Structures are given as C-alpha cells and as structure tokens.
Short mmCIF file of C-alpha atoms in Angstrom, two decimals:
data_model
loop_
_atom_site.label_atom_id
_atom_site.label_comp_id
_atom_site.label_asym_id
_atom_site.label_seq_id
_atom_site.Cartn_x
_atom_site.Cartn_y
_atom_site.Cartn_z
CA MET R 1252 25.90 1.92 2.18
CA LYS R 1253 25.33 4.58 4.85
CA PRO R 1254 21.91 4.55 6.55
CA ALA R 1255 19.52 7.29 5.66
CA LEU R 1256 19.17 10.11 8.13
CA CYS R 1257 16.03 11.54 9.48
CA LEU R 1258 16.28 14.97 11.39
CA VAL R 1259 13.64 15.47 13.88
CA ALA R 1260 12.76 18.28 16.32
CA MET R 1261 14.66 18.89 19.70
CA GLY R 1262 17.92 18.35 17.74
CA ALA R 1263 17.50 14.54 17.85
CA LEU R 1264 18.79 12.47 14.95
CA VAL R 1265 17.15 9.21 13.92
CA THR R 1266 18.93 6.74 11.78
CA ASP R 1267 17.24 4.16 9.91
CA SER R 1268 17.68 2.39 6.50
CA SER R 1269 13.92 3.08 5.61
CA PRO R 1270 12.86 6.70 5.74
CA GLN R 1271 9.30 5.50 5.86
CA VAL R 1272 9.84 4.18 9.30
CA CYS R 1273 11.12 7.56 10.48
CA TRP R 1274 8.05 9.43 8.99
CA LEU R 1275 5.80 6.86 10.52
CA TYR R 1276 7.17 7.10 13.92
CA LEU R 1277 6.96 10.87 13.96
CA ARG R 1278 3.47 10.71 12.78
CA GLU R 1279 2.58 8.05 15.44
CA ALA R 1280 4.29 10.06 18.10
CA GLY R 1281 2.07 13.02 17.48
CA VAL R 1282 4.20 15.26 15.44
CA ARG R 1283 1.11 16.57 13.49
CA GLU R 1284 0.17 18.35 16.81
CA LEU R 1285 3.03 20.72 16.20
CA GLY R 1286 1.08 22.36 13.42
CA SER R 1287 -1.41 23.79 15.85
CA LEU R 1288 1.32 25.80 17.75
CA GLY R 1289 1.37 28.50 15.15
CA SER R 1290 -2.09 29.51 15.90
CA GLY R 1291 -1.25 30.21 19.50
CA ARG R 1292 -0.11 33.73 20.77
CA HIS R 1293 2.66 34.42 23.16
CA PRO R 1294 1.18 35.85 26.51
CA SER R 1295 1.53 39.52 26.80
CA HIS R 1296 4.00 40.94 29.25
CA SER R 1297 1.76 43.92 29.80
CA THR R 1298 1.22 44.95 33.35
CA THR R 1299 -2.61 45.11 32.67
CA PRO R 1300 -4.52 42.76 35.01
CA ALA R 1301 -5.37 39.30 33.41
CA GLY R 1302 -8.89 38.87 32.21
CA PRO R 1303 -10.94 35.68 31.56
CA GLY R 1304 -9.60 35.67 27.91
CA ASP R 1305 -5.96 35.70 29.05
CA GLU R 1306 -6.52 32.93 31.46
CA VAL R 1307 -8.04 30.77 28.74
CA ALA R 1308 -5.14 31.62 26.31
CA ARG R 1309 -2.71 30.59 29.01
CA GLY R 1310 -4.59 27.33 29.56
CA ILE R 1311 -4.38 26.59 25.83
CA ALA R 1312 -0.87 27.40 25.72
CA GLY R 1313 -0.06 25.23 28.70
CA GLU R 1314 -1.85 22.24 27.07
CA LYS R 1315 0.12 22.78 23.81
CA PHE R 1316 3.31 22.96 25.68
CA ASP R 1317 2.45 19.64 27.43
CA ILE R 1318 1.85 18.03 24.00
CA VAL R 1319 5.25 19.21 22.70
CA LYS R 1320 6.93 18.05 25.98
CA LYS R 1321 5.51 14.55 25.75
CA TRP R 1322 6.17 14.32 22.05
CA GLY R 1323 9.86 15.46 22.70
CA ILE R 1324 10.44 12.90 25.41
CA ASN R 1325 8.76 10.18 23.30
CA THR R 1326 11.03 11.14 20.35
CA TYR R 1327 14.13 11.14 22.54
CA LYS R 1328 13.48 7.81 24.00
CA CYS R 1329 12.59 6.24 20.68
CA THR R 1330 15.64 7.82 18.89
CA LYS R 1331 17.79 6.41 21.60
CA GLN R 1332 16.41 3.05 21.16
CA LEU R 1333 16.83 3.27 17.39
CA LEU R 1334 20.54 4.20 17.59
CA SER R 1335 21.10 1.40 20.26
CA GLU R 1336 19.67 -1.17 17.84
CA ARG R 1337 21.58 0.14 14.89
CA PHE R 1338 24.95 0.07 16.67
CA GLY R 1339 24.09 -3.32 18.20
CA ARG R 1340 24.01 -2.04 21.89
CA GLY R 1341 20.33 -2.46 22.42
CA SER R 1342 17.87 -5.27 22.29
CA ARG R 1343 14.69 -5.34 20.21
CA THR R 1344 11.62 -7.42 20.58
CA VAL R 1345 11.23 -9.92 17.65
CA ASP R 1346 8.39 -12.11 16.62
CA LEU R 1347 10.21 -14.42 14.13
CA GLU R 1348 6.99 -15.99 12.59
CA LEU R 1349 5.28 -12.60 12.17
CA GLU R 1350 8.53 -10.92 10.81
CA LEU R 1351 8.73 -13.77 8.07
CA GLN R 1352 5.09 -13.40 7.08
CA ILE R 1353 5.64 -9.61 6.77
CA GLU R 1354 8.73 -9.97 4.67
CA LEU R 1355 6.97 -12.50 2.53
CA LEU R 1356 4.07 -10.07 1.88
CA ARG R 1357 6.48 -7.38 0.87
CA GLU R 1358 8.15 -9.59 -1.46
CA THR R 1359 4.78 -10.89 -2.87
CA LYS R 1360 3.73 -7.26 -3.49
CA ARG R 1361 6.80 -6.51 -5.47
CA LYS R 1362 6.10 -9.44 -7.65
CA TYR R 1363 2.48 -8.70 -8.07
CA GLU R 1364 3.34 -5.12 -9.01
CA SER R 1365 5.57 -6.46 -11.69
CA VAL R 1366 2.61 -8.54 -13.06
CA LEU R 1367 0.32 -5.60 -12.88
CA GLN R 1368 2.76 -3.50 -14.99
CA LEU R 1369 3.13 -6.15 -17.55
CA GLY R 1370 -0.59 -6.60 -17.65
CA ARG R 1371 -1.08 -2.90 -18.29
CA ALA R 1372 1.38 -3.09 -21.12
CA LEU R 1373 -0.47 -6.01 -22.65
CA THR R 1374 -3.73 -4.22 -22.68
CA ALA R 1375 -2.05 -1.05 -24.35
CA HIS R 1376 -0.39 -3.42 -27.00
CA LEU R 1377 -3.86 -5.16 -27.55
CA TYR R 1378 -5.66 -1.79 -28.05
CA SER R 1379 -3.04 -0.69 -30.57
CA LEU R 1380 -3.29 -3.98 -32.39
CA LEU R 1381 -7.27 -3.57 -32.46
CA GLN R 1382 -6.96 -0.09 -33.93
CA THR R 1383 -4.62 -1.37 -36.72
CA GLN R 1384 -6.75 -4.24 -37.58
CA HIS R 1385 -9.87 -2.04 -37.72
CA ALA R 1386 -8.04 0.34 -40.05
CA LEU R 1387 -6.72 -2.54 -42.16
CA GLY R 1388 -10.22 -4.08 -42.48
CA ASP R 1389 -11.64 -0.74 -43.60
CA ALA R 1390 -9.01 -0.25 -46.08
CA PHE R 1391 -9.62 -3.74 -47.55
CA ALA R 1392 -13.31 -3.25 -47.59
CA ASP R 1393 -12.90 0.00 -49.55
CA LEU R 1394 -10.43 -1.68 -52.12
CA SER R 1395 -12.86 -4.51 -52.62
CA GLN R 1396 -15.40 -1.94 -53.92
CA LYS R 1397 -12.89 -0.15 -56.21
CA SER R 1398 -11.04 -3.18 -57.49
CA PRO R 1399 -13.55 -5.44 -59.32
CA GLU R 1400 -10.77 -7.93 -60.43
CA LEU R 1401 -9.67 -8.33 -56.67
CA GLN R 1402 -13.00 -7.89 -55.06
CA GLU R 1403 -13.40 -11.20 -53.68
CA GLU R 1404 -9.82 -11.49 -52.26
CA PHE R 1405 -10.04 -8.03 -50.69
CA GLY R 1406 -13.55 -8.92 -49.46
CA TYR R 1407 -12.58 -12.07 -47.40
CA ASN R 1408 -9.56 -10.27 -46.08
CA ALA R 1409 -11.80 -7.50 -44.80
CA GLU R 1410 -14.14 -9.96 -43.10
CA THR R 1411 -11.09 -11.73 -41.38
CA GLN R 1412 -9.99 -8.41 -39.93
CA LYS R 1413 -13.35 -7.62 -38.71
CA LEU R 1414 -13.58 -11.01 -37.09
CA LEU R 1415 -10.14 -10.55 -35.50
CA CYS R 1416 -11.30 -7.08 -34.29
CA LYS R 1417 -14.34 -8.67 -32.63
CA ASN R 1418 -12.51 -11.49 -30.93
CA GLY R 1419 -9.81 -9.06 -29.92
CA GLU R 1420 -12.22 -6.69 -28.25
CA THR R 1421 -13.50 -9.67 -26.23
CA LEU R 1422 -9.97 -10.63 -25.18
CA LEU R 1423 -9.22 -6.98 -24.20
CA GLY R 1424 -12.32 -6.92 -21.98
CA ALA R 1425 -11.02 -10.19 -20.12
CA VAL R 1426 -7.49 -8.86 -19.81
CA ASN R 1427 -8.78 -5.36 -18.64
CA PHE R 1428 -10.81 -7.21 -15.98
CA PHE R 1429 -7.71 -9.29 -14.88
CA VAL R 1430 -5.55 -6.08 -14.70
CA SER R 1431 -8.36 -4.26 -12.62
CA SER R 1432 -8.64 -7.04 -10.16
CA ILE R 1433 -4.78 -7.41 -9.69
CA ASN R 1434 -4.74 -3.57 -9.16
CA THR R 1435 -7.28 -3.70 -6.41
CA LEU R 1436 -5.40 -6.53 -4.71
CA VAL R 1437 -2.04 -4.69 -4.80
CA THR R 1438 -2.93 -0.99 -4.15
CA LYS R 1439 -5.78 -1.51 -1.75
CA THR R 1440 -5.83 -4.87 0.02
CA MET R 1441 -2.06 -5.44 0.38
CA GLU R 1442 -1.43 -1.66 0.96
CA ASP R 1443 -4.03 -1.60 3.75
CA THR R 1444 -2.22 -4.59 5.48
CA LEU R 1445 1.09 -3.01 5.09
CA MET R 1446 -0.05 0.24 6.73
CA THR R 1447 -1.23 -1.78 9.78
CA VAL R 1448 2.36 -3.31 9.55
CA LYS R 1449 4.08 0.09 9.75
CA GLN R 1450 1.88 1.11 12.63
CA TYR R 1451 2.88 -2.16 14.40
CA GLU R 1452 6.66 -1.43 13.71
CA ALA R 1453 6.27 2.02 15.26
CA ALA R 1454 4.48 0.54 18.28
CA ARG R 1455 7.21 -1.97 18.59
CA LEU R 1456 9.92 0.62 18.70
CA GLU R 1457 7.95 2.58 21.46
CA TYR R 1458 7.36 -0.55 23.48
CA ASP R 1459 11.22 -1.36 23.30
CA ALA R 1460 12.19 2.25 24.21
CA TYR R 1461 9.99 2.29 27.33
CA ARG R 1462 10.99 -1.25 28.27
CA THR R 1463 14.66 -0.28 28.21
CA ASP R 1464 13.75 2.91 30.22
CA LEU R 1465 12.04 0.82 32.80
CA GLU R 1466 14.77 -1.70 33.02
CA GLU R 1467 17.44 1.15 33.61
CA LEU R 1468 15.28 2.72 36.41
CA SER R 1469 14.85 -0.88 37.90
CA LEU R 1470 18.57 -1.34 38.28
CA GLY R 1471 19.24 2.19 39.85
CA PRO R 1472 19.06 3.15 43.48
CA ARG R 1473 15.66 2.98 45.32
CA ASP R 1474 14.46 6.02 47.19
CA ALA R 1475 11.14 7.97 47.42
CA GLY R 1476 11.80 9.91 44.30
CA THR R 1477 13.02 6.89 42.33
CA ARG R 1478 9.94 4.93 43.53
CA GLY R 1479 7.62 7.51 42.07
CA ARG R 1480 9.30 7.68 38.72
CA LEU R 1481 9.59 3.76 38.72
CA GLU R 1482 5.72 3.58 39.11
CA SER R 1483 5.13 6.09 36.44
CA ALA R 1484 7.48 4.33 34.03
CA GLN R 1485 5.82 1.02 34.76
CA ALA R 1486 2.37 2.58 33.87
CA THR R 1487 3.70 4.06 30.70
CA PHE R 1488 5.56 0.83 29.66
CA GLN R 1489 2.30 -1.21 30.26
CA ALA R 1490 0.35 1.27 28.08
CA HIS R 1491 2.84 0.80 25.26
CA ARG R 1492 2.94 -2.89 25.75
CA ASP R 1493 -0.87 -3.13 25.35
CA LYS R 1494 -0.76 -0.99 22.11
CA TYR R 1495 2.17 -3.31 20.76
CA GLU R 1496 0.30 -6.46 21.51
CA LYS R 1497 -2.93 -5.16 20.12
CA LEU R 1498 -1.39 -4.26 16.81
CA ARG R 1499 0.65 -7.43 16.65
CA GLY R 1500 -2.78 -9.26 16.82
CA ASP R 1501 -4.22 -6.94 14.12
CA VAL R 1502 -1.33 -7.51 11.87
CA ALA R 1503 -1.67 -11.42 12.33
CA ILE R 1504 -5.31 -11.40 11.58
CA LYS R 1505 -4.92 -9.17 8.49
CA LEU R 1506 -2.21 -11.37 7.06
CA LYS R 1507 -4.44 -14.33 7.58
CA PHE R 1508 -7.35 -12.74 5.76
CA LEU R 1509 -5.13 -11.24 3.10
CA GLU R 1510 -3.74 -14.69 2.26
CA GLU R 1511 -7.21 -16.17 2.10
CA ASN R 1512 -8.40 -13.34 -0.17
CA LYS R 1513 -5.35 -13.47 -2.50
CA ILE R 1514 -5.78 -17.14 -3.15
CA LYS R 1515 -9.54 -16.75 -3.85
CA VAL R 1516 -9.03 -13.68 -6.23
CA MET R 1517 -6.14 -15.07 -8.05
CA HIS R 1518 -7.63 -18.56 -8.68
CA LYS R 1519 -10.51 -16.90 -10.44
CA GLN R 1520 -8.35 -14.28 -12.31
CA LEU R 1521 -5.69 -16.80 -13.44
CA LEU R 1522 -8.48 -19.18 -14.79
CA LEU R 1523 -10.14 -16.17 -16.65
CA PHE R 1524 -6.70 -15.14 -18.21
CA HIS R 1525 -5.83 -18.69 -19.27
CA ASN R 1526 -9.30 -19.39 -20.82
CA ALA R 1527 -9.55 -16.05 -22.49
CA VAL R 1528 -5.98 -16.22 -24.10
CA SER R 1529 -6.38 -19.94 -25.09
CA ALA R 1530 -9.70 -19.32 -26.83
CA TYR R 1531 -8.40 -16.20 -28.70
CA PHE R 1532 -5.36 -17.77 -30.20
CA ALA R 1533 -7.27 -20.91 -30.92
CA GLY R 1534 -9.82 -18.85 -32.91
CA ASN R 1535 -12.68 -20.20 -30.74
CA GLN R 1536 -14.98 -17.32 -30.71
CA LYS R 1537 -17.82 -19.21 -28.91
CA GLN R 1538 -15.52 -20.20 -26.08
CA LEU R 1539 -14.13 -16.75 -25.85
CA GLU R 1540 -17.64 -15.30 -25.26
CA GLN R 1541 -18.53 -18.08 -22.93
CA THR R 1542 -15.55 -17.02 -20.84
CA LEU R 1543 -16.74 -13.48 -20.28
CA GLN R 1544 -20.27 -14.62 -19.51
CA GLN R 1545 -18.84 -17.06 -16.89
CA PHE R 1546 -17.00 -14.25 -15.14
CA ASN R 1547 -19.88 -11.57 -15.80
CA ILE R 1548 -17.63 -9.30 -17.80
CA LYS R 1549 -19.34 -6.66 -20.05
CA LEU R 1550 -17.50 -5.08 -22.97
CA ARG R 1551 -17.32 -1.45 -23.66
CA PRO R 1552 -20.22 0.16 -25.47
CA PRO R 1553 -20.08 -0.24 -29.43
CA GLY R 1554 -18.74 2.78 -31.16
CA ALA R 1555 -16.61 4.05 -28.32
CA GLU R 1556 -13.49 5.60 -29.45
CA LYS R 1557 -11.45 4.11 -26.44
CA PRO R 1558 -12.00 1.48 -24.01
CA SER R 1559 -12.85 2.74 -20.57
CA TRP R 1560 -9.60 0.96 -19.00
CA LEU R 1561 -7.33 3.26 -21.25
CA GLU R 1562 -9.09 6.47 -20.18
CA GLU R 1563 -8.47 5.50 -16.67
CA GLN R 1564 -4.89 5.16 -16.86
#
C-alpha cells in the first residue's frame, strides 16, 4: 500500500501512513497562525511620508512574516526528518516500553468500541422487546374482558407480560448504565490520553529533526559564522528536547492513571451487567431490583414514551 500524502505549505511534501500525524504536526507547528495573515494589508507604495499608523502596520506585518518564516523552517526540518525515517536513512528516538503501552491502549480502545457498539444494539433490542410485550399484555387484557370463556387464560397471560415488562425495564436501566459508563471511558478518558499521545509523537518528530540538524552542523567546518549557527541550533534543540521529555512524562502518567481508572470502572460495570442479566433470566425480580439499588441506578419516570438513553442516541 502506498503511504498517504499530506501536502503542506512551502511546497513541502509530508509522507506518513497516518494522516492524523500530518495534521497534528501542522497544528503543533503553528499552522493556525496563517489564518491571521488574511487580515493584514500590504504596505502602500505611495510616496506619502509614513505616519504612525503605517509604522504599526509594518511592525505587525513583520511579526507575521517572522511567524511564517519560523513555521516554514520548522515544517521543512520535520518534513525532511519524516522522509528520512520513511526511507530508512534517518534515525528516530524510540522508547520501547512507552511505545508498547501506547499500542496496547489503541488496541484496547478498538475492542472497547466494539463492546460499546454491541451494548447499544442490545439496549435497542431490549427496548423493542419491551414495547412488544407491553402491547401484547394490553391485547391479552382486552381479550380477557371480551372473551368470558377464556377470561382466566387471557388474564394470567396479561399479568405475565406486565411482569416481564417491569423486569425488562429494570434490566434496561442496568444495561443503559453499563453502556453510558463504557461510552465515557472510551470517548472521554481514553481519547484524552490519546490526544496527549499525539502531541508527544509530534514533539518526538520535532526533537529528532532538530537533533539531526545539530549533528550535521557539529560535523561541519568550524568558523565564526558556523559557531553562531551551532549555538543557535544547540539552544533550539534543547528547547525541543525539554518539550519532548515533558510530554513523554505526561503520557507515562496518563497511561498509568488510565489503567487504574479502567480497572476500577470495569470491575464495577461487569459486576453490574452480570448480576442484572442473571437475575432477569432467572426471573428473580427482587435480586434485579437490589442490583439497581446497589449501583444507585434510577429508572426512567413512569409513563415516559421513550427511555432517556434512546433519546440521547
């Protein structure tokens, strides 16, 4: 498969198998600053003497030019680093332990998303079943009044359907709570950690780009001009190194807390799901209600046409 291509300003071409990495890098490099350029006006070529307003305008234009210049240089260096890594000519900094944890998180998120999708399908099926049982119970109750010879048979079937509806609503409340908790874990907690991971990956690319640049300057001839560029490169490299190490620490901490939170949440939710489903299919209404009380789950208000979970989807 050919790698995806990401076109950036200055005619640079970034190649990466993940388009998100390209976009994240551009965002981190300051590409948003380009949007402000449209508001600036080109300086007039009139021979009229410049006033204070013109001086301010030139100062603003100069600042914007510096922003674009820095962004362009940064983009060029990082694009060069990306291409070098892709074609095996450049080296990249790798934290094996952290990389394994990040890959495990991404795989776990994909699996939890599958569980979330199946849970939502289950709640939809349960809701449809409840609607059918409720309608069937009403039909049995109506027929018990109009069929004296089968009044008793229709009557206890109507009561059975009503009981099933009541237990089904209790189960639906438990499953909905389970799905809501999984959704929060996947779309908020895990996603927040992965956003920090993307920032870390962008910082790693910049760090390696400026490290390579510094190494190339160090191997070149030493003169007065080179010495100044070398000192500047050393300062820039150190700044990117500090940013990279800070984000690496942030990712490690977030991964640790995410794992602890995931175990705590899933222990509670899996116990809830097991107890509720087991009590429902065993016909144990008392245990089913105790399960909801144990986890402080409140059912939807009586008489509501739809459960709140369905309206939110």
